[in-house]
Short mmCIF file of C-alpha atoms and ligand atoms in Angstrom, two decimals:
data_model
loop_
_atom_site.label_atom_id
_atom_site.label_comp_id
_atom_site.label_asym_id
_atom_site.label_seq_id
_atom_site.Cartn_x
_atom_site.Cartn_y
_atom_site.Cartn_z
CA MET A 12 -6.56 -25.79 -13.86
CA PRO A 13 -4.50 -24.18 -16.62
CA ASP A 14 -0.86 -23.27 -16.09
CA THR A 15 -0.81 -19.52 -15.37
CA GLU A 16 1.92 -17.14 -16.47
CA ARG A 17 2.12 -13.42 -15.77
CA THR A 18 3.31 -10.65 -18.07
CA GLN A 19 2.66 -6.94 -18.51
CA VAL A 20 1.27 -6.86 -22.06
CA GLY A 21 -0.27 -9.93 -23.72
CA ILE A 22 -0.02 -9.63 -27.50
CA VAL A 23 -2.17 -11.73 -29.85
CA GLY A 24 -0.59 -12.13 -33.30
CA ALA A 25 2.98 -12.18 -34.59
CA GLY A 26 2.47 -10.11 -37.72
CA PRO A 27 4.28 -6.79 -38.13
CA ALA A 28 2.00 -5.07 -35.56
CA GLY A 29 2.43 -7.60 -32.74
CA LEU A 30 6.15 -8.12 -33.28
CA LEU A 31 6.98 -4.42 -33.56
CA LEU A 32 4.95 -3.67 -30.43
CA ALA A 33 6.77 -6.38 -28.45
CA HIS A 34 10.10 -4.98 -29.65
CA LEU A 35 9.32 -1.32 -28.83
CA LEU A 36 7.92 -2.27 -25.41
CA ASP A 37 11.07 -4.25 -24.60
CA ARG A 38 13.16 -1.18 -25.37
CA GLN A 39 11.21 0.64 -22.65
CA GLY A 40 11.66 -2.24 -20.19
CA ILE A 41 8.07 -3.48 -20.54
CA ALA A 42 7.56 -7.27 -20.64
CA SER A 43 5.26 -8.98 -23.13
CA VAL A 44 4.36 -12.40 -24.48
CA VAL A 45 3.29 -12.85 -28.11
CA LEU A 46 0.79 -15.62 -28.96
CA GLU A 47 0.70 -16.61 -32.64
CA ALA A 48 -1.63 -19.19 -34.21
CA ARG A 49 0.75 -20.09 -37.06
CA SER A 50 4.23 -21.62 -37.13
CA ARG A 51 7.39 -19.51 -37.23
CA GLU A 52 8.15 -20.82 -40.71
CA TYR A 53 4.70 -19.80 -41.97
CA VAL A 54 4.83 -16.21 -40.73
CA GLU A 55 8.42 -15.76 -41.89
CA ASN A 56 7.51 -16.71 -45.45
CA ARG A 57 4.12 -15.00 -45.83
CA ILE A 58 4.46 -12.67 -48.85
CA ARG A 59 2.46 -9.47 -48.48
CA ALA A 60 3.34 -5.79 -48.51
CA GLY A 61 6.54 -4.33 -49.90
CA VAL A 62 6.64 -0.56 -49.45
CA LEU A 63 7.71 1.11 -46.18
CA GLU A 64 6.98 4.77 -45.61
CA GLN A 65 9.98 6.80 -44.53
CA GLY A 66 8.53 6.97 -40.98
CA THR A 67 8.21 3.17 -40.79
CA ALA A 68 11.74 2.64 -42.09
CA ASP A 69 13.08 5.28 -39.66
CA LEU A 70 11.27 3.61 -36.74
CA LEU A 71 12.82 0.23 -37.59
CA THR A 72 16.28 1.79 -37.90
CA ALA A 73 16.01 3.87 -34.70
CA SER A 74 14.88 0.82 -32.71
CA GLY A 75 17.85 -1.28 -33.86
CA VAL A 76 16.23 -3.62 -36.41
CA GLY A 77 17.21 -1.81 -39.60
CA GLU A 78 20.51 -3.53 -40.39
CA ARG A 79 19.31 -5.89 -43.13
CA MET A 80 16.94 -3.25 -44.52
CA ALA A 81 19.89 -0.85 -44.88
CA ARG A 82 21.73 -3.54 -46.90
CA LEU A 83 18.91 -5.00 -49.00
CA GLY A 84 16.16 -2.36 -49.03
CA LEU A 85 15.71 -0.33 -52.21
CA PRO A 86 15.17 3.39 -51.51
CA HIS A 87 12.68 4.83 -54.02
CA GLU A 88 12.44 8.56 -54.63
CA GLY A 89 9.37 8.50 -56.87
CA ILE A 90 6.74 6.46 -58.70
CA ILE A 91 5.50 6.44 -62.29
CA LEU A 92 1.85 7.00 -63.20
CA ARG A 93 1.22 5.45 -66.62
CA PHE A 94 -1.97 6.38 -68.49
CA GLY A 95 -3.03 7.39 -71.98
CA GLY A 96 0.18 5.82 -73.33
CA GLN A 97 2.38 8.27 -71.39
CA ASP A 98 4.53 8.17 -68.25
CA HIS A 99 4.34 10.83 -65.54
CA ARG A 100 6.84 10.65 -62.69
CA ILE A 101 5.89 11.82 -59.20
CA ASP A 102 9.21 12.93 -57.70
CA PHE A 103 8.90 12.37 -53.94
CA ARG A 104 12.33 13.76 -53.12
CA ALA A 105 11.80 17.01 -55.01
CA LEU A 106 8.24 17.48 -53.77
CA THR A 107 8.63 16.44 -50.10
CA GLY A 108 12.35 15.92 -49.39
CA LYS A 109 11.54 12.31 -48.45
CA ALA A 110 11.45 8.82 -49.98
CA VAL A 111 10.06 5.31 -49.36
CA MET A 112 11.86 1.99 -48.91
CA VAL A 113 10.99 -1.10 -50.93
CA TYR A 114 11.62 -3.97 -48.50
CA SER A 115 9.51 -7.10 -48.07
CA GLN A 116 7.11 -7.43 -45.18
CA HIS A 117 8.28 -11.01 -44.56
CA LEU A 118 11.83 -9.72 -44.06
CA VAL A 119 10.56 -7.12 -41.56
CA VAL A 120 8.86 -10.02 -39.75
CA ARG A 121 12.05 -12.12 -39.80
CA ASP A 122 14.14 -9.19 -38.51
CA LEU A 123 11.70 -8.55 -35.65
CA ILE A 124 11.46 -12.23 -34.66
CA ALA A 125 15.25 -12.51 -34.61
CA ALA A 126 15.54 -9.39 -32.45
CA ARG A 127 12.87 -10.60 -29.99
CA LEU A 128 14.39 -14.03 -29.59
CA ALA A 129 17.94 -12.60 -29.25
CA ALA A 130 16.64 -10.35 -26.44
CA GLY A 131 15.17 -13.37 -24.62
CA GLY A 132 11.58 -12.45 -25.58
CA ARG A 133 8.84 -15.05 -25.59
CA ILE A 134 6.84 -15.77 -28.74
CA VAL A 135 4.52 -18.79 -28.61
CA PHE A 136 4.07 -20.08 -32.16
CA GLU A 137 1.23 -22.48 -32.99
CA ALA A 138 -0.78 -21.27 -30.00
CA GLU A 139 -4.23 -22.86 -30.30
CA ARG A 140 -7.71 -21.77 -29.26
CA VAL A 141 -6.60 -18.30 -28.16
CA SER A 142 -9.36 -16.40 -26.31
CA VAL A 143 -9.34 -13.05 -24.49
CA HIS A 144 -11.15 -12.39 -21.18
CA ASP A 145 -11.82 -9.82 -18.46
CA PHE A 146 -10.53 -6.81 -20.40
CA ASP A 147 -13.20 -4.73 -18.68
CA THR A 148 -11.19 -5.25 -15.45
CA ASP A 149 -7.58 -4.34 -14.60
CA ARG A 150 -6.58 -8.04 -14.77
CA PRO A 151 -7.25 -9.19 -18.33
CA ARG A 152 -6.43 -12.81 -19.21
CA ILE A 153 -5.66 -14.68 -22.37
CA ARG A 154 -6.32 -18.41 -22.56
CA TYR A 155 -4.74 -20.69 -25.12
CA GLN A 156 -3.37 -24.16 -25.69
CA GLU A 157 0.30 -24.91 -26.22
CA ASN A 158 1.12 -28.44 -27.38
CA GLY A 159 -2.33 -29.50 -26.23
CA ALA A 160 -1.90 -28.11 -22.68
CA GLU A 161 -4.26 -25.42 -21.33
CA ARG A 162 -2.40 -22.18 -20.54
CA GLU A 163 -3.42 -18.81 -19.17
CA LEU A 164 -1.63 -15.49 -19.49
CA GLU A 165 -2.47 -12.87 -16.90
CA CYS A 166 -1.59 -9.34 -17.96
CA ASP A 167 -2.21 -5.62 -17.45
CA PHE A 168 -3.24 -5.00 -21.07
CA ILE A 169 -4.07 -7.02 -24.19
CA ALA A 170 -2.93 -5.91 -27.63
CA GLY A 171 -5.12 -7.39 -30.40
CA CYS A 172 -2.67 -7.61 -33.31
CA ASP A 173 -4.32 -10.67 -34.87
CA GLY A 174 -5.31 -9.27 -38.24
CA PHE A 175 -8.68 -8.98 -39.95
CA HIS A 176 -9.76 -12.59 -39.24
CA GLY A 177 -8.45 -12.67 -35.67
CA VAL A 178 -10.22 -13.40 -32.41
CA CYS A 179 -9.82 -10.10 -30.52
CA ARG A 180 -12.20 -7.81 -32.43
CA PRO A 181 -15.08 -10.36 -32.40
CA SER A 182 -14.59 -10.79 -28.61
CA ILE A 183 -15.69 -7.21 -27.97
CA PRO A 184 -19.33 -7.19 -26.77
CA PRO A 185 -21.99 -6.24 -29.32
CA GLY A 186 -22.86 -2.56 -29.43
CA VAL A 187 -19.37 -1.27 -28.54
CA LEU A 188 -17.89 -1.07 -32.05
CA THR A 189 -19.18 0.69 -35.13
CA GLU A 190 -17.96 -0.77 -38.44
CA PHE A 191 -17.37 1.24 -41.60
CA GLU A 192 -16.85 -0.74 -44.77
CA ARG A 193 -16.58 -0.49 -48.54
CA VAL A 194 -16.07 -3.59 -50.66
CA TYR A 195 -14.69 -2.95 -54.15
CA PRO A 196 -16.03 -4.77 -57.21
CA PHE A 197 -12.55 -6.09 -58.07
CA GLY A 198 -9.46 -7.74 -56.64
CA TRP A 199 -5.77 -8.00 -57.48
CA LEU A 200 -4.10 -11.01 -59.04
CA GLY A 201 -0.53 -10.82 -57.74
CA ILE A 202 2.56 -12.71 -58.86
CA LEU A 203 6.16 -13.05 -57.79
CA ALA A 204 8.53 -13.76 -60.67
CA ASP A 205 12.21 -14.52 -61.03
CA ALA A 206 12.73 -11.57 -63.36
CA PRO A 207 14.78 -8.42 -62.82
CA PRO A 208 12.41 -5.46 -62.31
CA SER A 209 11.68 -3.82 -65.68
CA SER A 210 11.72 -0.34 -64.12
CA HIS A 211 13.74 1.27 -61.32
CA GLU A 212 10.54 2.66 -59.84
CA LEU A 213 7.03 1.32 -59.28
CA ILE A 214 4.63 1.81 -62.20
CA TYR A 215 0.92 2.36 -61.46
CA ALA A 216 -0.86 1.86 -64.81
CA ASN A 217 -4.42 2.88 -65.60
CA HIS A 218 -5.47 0.94 -68.71
CA GLU A 219 -8.77 0.40 -70.52
CA ARG A 220 -8.54 -3.32 -69.64
CA GLY A 221 -7.96 -2.59 -65.96
CA PHE A 222 -5.31 -1.46 -63.50
CA SER A 223 -1.90 -3.03 -63.29
CA LEU A 224 1.13 -2.44 -61.05
CA LEU A 225 4.79 -3.18 -61.51
CA SER A 226 6.65 -3.56 -58.23
CA MET A 227 9.66 -5.52 -57.04
CA ARG A 228 11.24 -7.32 -54.13
CA SER A 229 14.94 -7.31 -55.08
CA PRO A 230 17.19 -6.71 -58.09
CA THR A 231 16.24 -10.19 -59.35
CA VAL A 232 12.60 -10.57 -58.23
CA SER A 233 9.58 -8.73 -59.66
CA ARG A 234 6.18 -8.36 -58.00
CA LEU A 235 3.35 -7.61 -60.44
CA TYR A 236 -0.39 -7.17 -60.07
CA LEU A 237 -3.44 -7.17 -62.38
CA GLN A 238 -6.89 -5.90 -61.51
CA CYS A 239 -9.27 -8.88 -61.73
CA ALA A 240 -12.67 -10.02 -60.44
CA PRO A 241 -12.82 -10.25 -56.62
CA ASP A 242 -13.55 -13.99 -56.91
CA GLU A 243 -11.26 -14.57 -59.91
CA ASP A 244 -10.43 -18.23 -60.48
CA ILE A 245 -6.64 -18.35 -60.36
CA GLU A 246 -6.71 -21.69 -62.20
CA ALA A 247 -7.99 -19.84 -65.28
CA TRP A 248 -4.74 -17.86 -65.40
CA SER A 249 -1.89 -19.77 -66.99
CA ASP A 250 1.53 -18.15 -66.73
CA ALA A 251 1.33 -17.30 -70.46
CA ARG A 252 -2.04 -15.56 -70.00
CA ILE A 253 -0.74 -13.55 -67.03
CA TRP A 254 2.30 -12.33 -68.98
CA ALA A 255 0.22 -11.48 -72.05
CA GLU A 256 -2.19 -9.39 -69.96
CA LEU A 257 0.67 -7.66 -68.14
CA GLN A 258 2.36 -6.91 -71.46
CA THR A 259 -0.84 -5.27 -72.73
CA ARG A 260 -1.68 -3.25 -69.63
CA LEU A 261 1.87 -2.14 -68.84
CA ALA A 262 2.84 -1.19 -72.41
CA GLY A 263 4.52 2.22 -72.36
CA PRO A 264 6.95 4.45 -74.21
CA GLY A 265 10.35 2.74 -74.62
CA PHE A 266 9.34 0.14 -72.06
CA THR A 267 10.05 -3.59 -72.21
CA LEU A 268 8.48 -5.89 -69.63
CA ARG A 269 10.94 -8.61 -68.71
CA GLU A 270 9.32 -11.97 -68.08
CA GLY A 271 10.55 -14.83 -65.89
CA LYS A 272 9.50 -17.89 -63.95
CA ILE A 273 6.38 -17.22 -61.86
CA THR A 274 7.08 -18.58 -58.38
CA GLN A 275 3.86 -17.54 -56.59
CA LYS A 276 0.42 -16.33 -57.59
CA GLY A 277 -2.75 -15.42 -55.71
CA VAL A 278 -5.89 -13.27 -55.71
CA THR A 279 -6.63 -10.67 -53.01
CA PRO A 280 -10.09 -9.10 -52.74
CA MET A 281 -10.14 -5.37 -51.96
CA ARG A 282 -11.92 -3.61 -49.14
CA SER A 283 -11.78 -0.53 -46.97
CA PHE A 284 -12.73 -1.23 -43.34
CA VAL A 285 -12.49 0.64 -40.02
CA VAL A 286 -13.85 -0.03 -36.53
CA GLU A 287 -14.43 2.72 -34.02
CA PRO A 288 -13.26 2.85 -31.31
CA MET A 289 -10.05 0.82 -31.61
CA GLN A 290 -10.23 -0.06 -27.92
CA CYS A 291 -12.52 -1.70 -25.36
CA GLY A 292 -11.39 -1.39 -21.75
CA ARG A 293 -7.89 -2.84 -21.57
CA LEU A 294 -8.06 -4.49 -24.99
CA PHE A 295 -6.47 -2.40 -27.77
CA LEU A 296 -6.82 -3.22 -31.48
CA LEU A 297 -3.89 -2.52 -33.81
CA GLY A 298 -3.21 -2.92 -37.53
CA ASP A 299 -5.46 -5.10 -39.69
CA ALA A 300 -7.47 -6.12 -36.60
CA ALA A 301 -8.87 -2.58 -36.60
CA HIS A 302 -8.70 -1.49 -40.24
CA ILE A 303 -8.09 -2.68 -43.79
CA VAL A 304 -7.12 -0.58 -46.78
CA PRO A 305 -7.08 -1.54 -50.46
CA PRO A 306 -3.40 -2.01 -51.38
CA THR A 307 -3.28 0.73 -54.05
CA GLY A 308 -1.70 3.22 -51.65
CA ALA A 309 0.74 0.63 -50.17
CA LYS A 310 -0.47 1.52 -46.68
CA GLY A 311 -1.53 -1.64 -44.76
CA LEU A 312 1.76 -2.35 -43.02
CA ASN A 313 2.49 1.34 -42.47
CA LEU A 314 -0.86 1.90 -40.76
CA ALA A 315 -0.05 -0.98 -38.42
CA ALA A 316 3.32 0.63 -37.60
CA GLY A 317 1.55 3.94 -36.84
CA ASP A 318 -0.80 2.26 -34.33
CA VAL A 319 2.17 0.57 -32.68
CA ALA A 320 4.04 3.86 -32.35
CA VAL A 321 1.04 5.43 -30.58
CA LEU A 322 0.35 2.49 -28.23
CA SER A 323 3.96 1.81 -27.28
CA ARG A 324 4.42 5.46 -26.36
CA ALA A 325 1.16 5.49 -24.33
CA LEU A 326 2.08 2.28 -22.50
CA GLY A 327 5.55 3.70 -21.81
CA ALA A 328 4.00 6.78 -20.14
CA TRP A 329 1.61 4.59 -18.12
CA TYR A 330 4.33 2.27 -16.80
CA ALA A 331 6.85 5.05 -16.19
CA ALA A 332 4.60 7.60 -14.49
CA GLY A 333 1.07 6.23 -14.23
CA ASP A 334 0.07 8.70 -16.94
CA GLU A 335 -3.22 7.43 -18.41
CA SER A 336 -3.76 10.21 -20.92
CA GLY A 337 -2.06 8.49 -23.87
CA LEU A 338 -4.01 5.26 -23.34
CA ALA A 339 -7.30 7.15 -23.01
CA ALA A 340 -6.57 8.97 -26.28
CA TYR A 341 -5.24 5.88 -28.13
CA SER A 342 -8.25 5.30 -30.36
CA ALA A 343 -8.89 8.96 -31.20
CA THR A 344 -5.18 9.57 -31.93
CA CYS A 345 -4.92 6.57 -34.25
CA LEU A 346 -8.25 7.17 -36.00
CA ARG A 347 -7.29 10.67 -37.11
CA ARG A 348 -4.43 9.17 -39.10
CA VAL A 349 -6.34 6.02 -40.08
CA TRP A 350 -9.11 8.00 -41.78
CA LYS A 351 -6.66 10.17 -43.70
CA VAL A 352 -4.90 7.04 -44.93
CA GLN A 353 -8.26 5.45 -45.74
CA ARG A 354 -9.10 8.50 -47.81
CA PHE A 355 -5.80 8.31 -49.69
CA SER A 356 -6.09 4.55 -50.36
CA TRP A 357 -9.70 4.94 -51.56
CA TRP A 358 -8.69 7.88 -53.76
CA MET A 359 -5.74 6.07 -55.38
CA THR A 360 -7.98 3.01 -55.92
CA SER A 361 -10.76 5.11 -57.49
CA MET A 362 -8.36 7.01 -59.74
CA LEU A 363 -6.46 4.00 -61.06
CA HIS A 364 -8.94 1.14 -61.53
CA ARG A 365 -11.44 0.37 -64.24
CA PHE A 366 -15.01 0.47 -62.95
CA GLU A 367 -17.54 -1.51 -65.01
CA THR A 368 -20.23 0.92 -63.86
CA HIS A 369 -18.42 4.03 -65.13
CA SER A 370 -20.21 5.98 -67.82
CA PRO A 371 -18.06 7.49 -70.61
CA PHE A 372 -18.39 10.79 -68.71
CA GLU A 373 -16.99 9.29 -65.50
CA ARG A 374 -14.15 7.65 -67.44
CA ARG A 375 -13.17 11.05 -68.90
CA VAL A 376 -13.29 12.62 -65.44
CA GLN A 377 -11.00 9.83 -64.14
CA LEU A 378 -8.46 10.53 -66.88
CA ALA A 379 -8.73 14.28 -66.23
CA GLU A 380 -7.96 13.65 -62.57
CA LEU A 381 -4.85 11.66 -63.48
CA ASP A 382 -3.79 14.39 -65.88
CA TYR A 383 -4.31 17.02 -63.17
CA VAL A 384 -2.30 15.05 -60.60
CA ALA A 385 0.51 14.57 -63.12
CA SER A 386 0.63 18.17 -64.30
CA SER A 387 -0.05 20.23 -61.17
CA VAL A 388 2.68 20.71 -58.57
CA ALA A 389 0.03 21.16 -55.87
CA ALA A 390 -1.76 17.92 -56.79
CA SER A 391 1.41 15.84 -57.22
CA THR A 392 2.71 17.18 -53.90
CA ALA A 393 -0.51 16.02 -52.23
CA LEU A 394 -0.02 12.52 -53.66
CA ALA A 395 3.67 12.47 -52.70
CA GLU A 396 3.05 13.71 -49.15
CA ASN A 397 0.54 10.92 -48.52
CA TYR A 398 2.58 8.21 -50.27
CA ILE A 399 5.79 8.87 -48.31
CA GLY A 400 3.61 8.91 -45.19
CA LEU A 401 1.79 11.32 -42.90
CA PRO A 402 3.37 11.80 -39.45
CA PHE A 403 2.69 8.93 -37.02
CA ILE A 404 1.59 11.08 -34.09
P1 RFL B 523 -1.21 -9.55 -39.95
O1 RFL B 523 0.03 -9.43 -40.74
O2 RFL B 523 -2.40 -10.15 -40.60
O3 RFL B 523 -0.84 -10.39 -38.65
C1 RFL B 523 -1.81 -10.94 -37.81
C2 RFL B 523 -1.21 -12.16 -37.13
O4 RFL B 523 -2.16 -12.69 -36.20
C3 RFL B 523 -2.20 -14.10 -36.36
N1 RFL B 523 -3.50 -14.57 -35.86
C4 RFL B 523 -3.69 -15.15 -34.68
N2 RFL B 523 -2.83 -15.46 -33.69
C5 RFL B 523 -3.33 -16.07 -32.59
N3 RFL B 523 -4.64 -16.38 -32.44
C6 RFL B 523 -5.53 -16.08 -33.40
N4 RFL B 523 -6.84 -16.39 -33.24
C7 RFL B 523 -5.07 -15.44 -34.58
N5 RFL B 523 -5.67 -15.01 -35.71
C8 RFL B 523 -4.72 -14.48 -36.48
C9 RFL B 523 -1.97 -14.33 -37.84
O5 RFL B 523 -1.50 -15.63 -38.11
C10 RFL B 523 -0.92 -13.26 -38.12
O6 RFL B 523 0.38 -13.76 -37.92
O7 RFL B 523 -1.68 -8.14 -39.36
P2 RFL B 523 -0.81 -6.85 -38.90
O8 RFL B 523 0.32 -7.27 -38.00
O9 RFL B 523 -1.81 -5.88 -38.46
O10 RFL B 523 -0.08 -6.33 -40.23
C11 RFL B 523 -0.82 -5.77 -41.26
C12 RFL B 523 -0.22 -6.14 -42.62
O11 RFL B 523 0.12 -7.51 -42.66
C13 RFL B 523 -1.21 -5.83 -43.74
O12 RFL B 523 -1.82 -4.57 -43.55
C14 RFL B 523 -0.59 -5.78 -45.13
O13 RFL B 523 0.19 -6.88 -45.43
C15 RFL B 523 -1.75 -5.67 -46.14
N6 RFL B 523 -1.41 -6.21 -47.43
C16 RFL B 523 -0.66 -5.45 -48.23
N7 RFL B 523 -0.31 -4.21 -47.86
C17 RFL B 523 0.42 -3.45 -48.64
O14 RFL B 523 0.74 -2.32 -48.26
N8 RFL B 523 0.86 -3.93 -49.87
C18 RFL B 523 0.55 -5.20 -50.30
O15 RFL B 523 0.95 -5.62 -51.35
C19 RFL B 523 -0.24 -6.00 -49.48
N9 RFL B 523 -0.56 -7.25 -49.86
C20 RFL B 523 -1.80 -7.50 -47.81
C21 RFL B 523 -1.33 -8.01 -49.04
C22 RFL B 523 -2.62 -8.29 -47.02
C23 RFL B 523 -3.02 -9.56 -47.41
N10 RFL B 523 -3.95 -10.28 -46.58
C24 RFL B 523 -4.19 -9.87 -45.22
C25 RFL B 523 -4.92 -11.16 -47.07
C26 RFL B 523 -1.66 -9.30 -49.43
C27 RFL B 523 -2.50 -10.08 -48.62
C28 RFL B 523 -2.80 -11.49 -49.11
C1 PHB B 524 4.01 -4.50 -53.48
O1 PHB B 524 5.19 -4.40 -53.84
O2 PHB B 524 3.54 -5.57 -53.08
C2 PHB B 524 3.12 -3.33 -53.56
C3 PHB B 524 3.66 -2.10 -53.88
C4 PHB B 524 2.83 -0.98 -53.95
C5 PHB B 524 1.48 -1.12 -53.72
C6 PHB B 524 0.95 -2.35 -53.38
C7 PHB B 524 1.76 -3.46 -53.30
O3 PHB B 524 0.68 -0.03 -53.82
#
């Protein structure tokens, strides 16, 4: 017989979704246990997203985990679109009154883990063979192994925050979920480099040779991306070749790309993916477990935060007053926002990348779209409003 433990909400996955949910539940007096397949060191050093919408940054601050972000985060009031040899700035502050925060996802994860552990919260790292059961009843269970011992977690609800390759979504019986997917014919080759950012703001560059992005992590660390094949062989990219390609694609008026030691490199394929509904009985899916966006809109982490805001509020109402309405509406509430963010991420991806299949006509239309966005207040406001983030609820 496995050792049985009881909690209110069993959370699978200690990425941003799972950790933020545990934190927001704790602030409402709701107990949870987080089960994570990887080690603490691994999740605290996993380099991924870097841009927080104003709503995500505000949520972290309001819930008491914004101290380091306030010190080290870089507030950005605009981005640069670079195409046809020209720069066009989208001024978020002027167009929307808001801004975004450049702050690494792995630091958000570290801040949330520290807050959970300081509050006496339980996170089981290196949990093995996690499986979810009985979520069609009011006594769902999660089974797992900890240090080789069989364990069982009995809970009221399960939150599937275990990412795209997790175990929760595939545990939902066939026929319940509908999947929507688009796989793009390219990926991003991303690097981290010990080089001061060559621009104060992010540069999204549409170039004949393919898209490229200049981003950053700190005043001394640059994060740069190149559009590549989805199955690009990273071994074929020496540091010299990466810098040469970045120099070509990012060339711009009065611009010098500063190079430095490349400390990490990797290739990410690009897809858009959504499941409907984001719930089955008492199992809720959040973040990448329910949807994936191509990174061009910088939305993955922010979508996860939006789901967490909706579910933590709904669970709060259920525990405080037995109000089931928020839980019943969870999927529909999230999906309204998810699809708008999917649309934005698909649109940014389509506008900025090179498509091998484009005819010369389609290429001209793509450049005309960029020119329209850059020159029309209405169109640049639409970009800005989506980039700084649509309301969570
Ligand atoms: P995460 O961060 O993937 O966390 C899921 C957690 O669940 C754990 N897990 C399991 N735990 C227990 N049992 C199992 N069977 C488990 N299976 C998985 C995993 O170890 C992990 O700790 O999902 P979450 O919390 O929904 O957060 C979403 C964001 O991480 C994600 O949307 C973004 O990082 C997406 N993304 C990017 N977004 C951006 O906005 N900008 C970027 O530059 C950017 N780069 C990226 C990315 C995602 C990447 N992935 C997923 C391949 C780069 C990469 C490489
Ligand atoms: C990043 O800094 O990793 C980043 C920034 C903006 C994006 C995607 C990734 O659109």
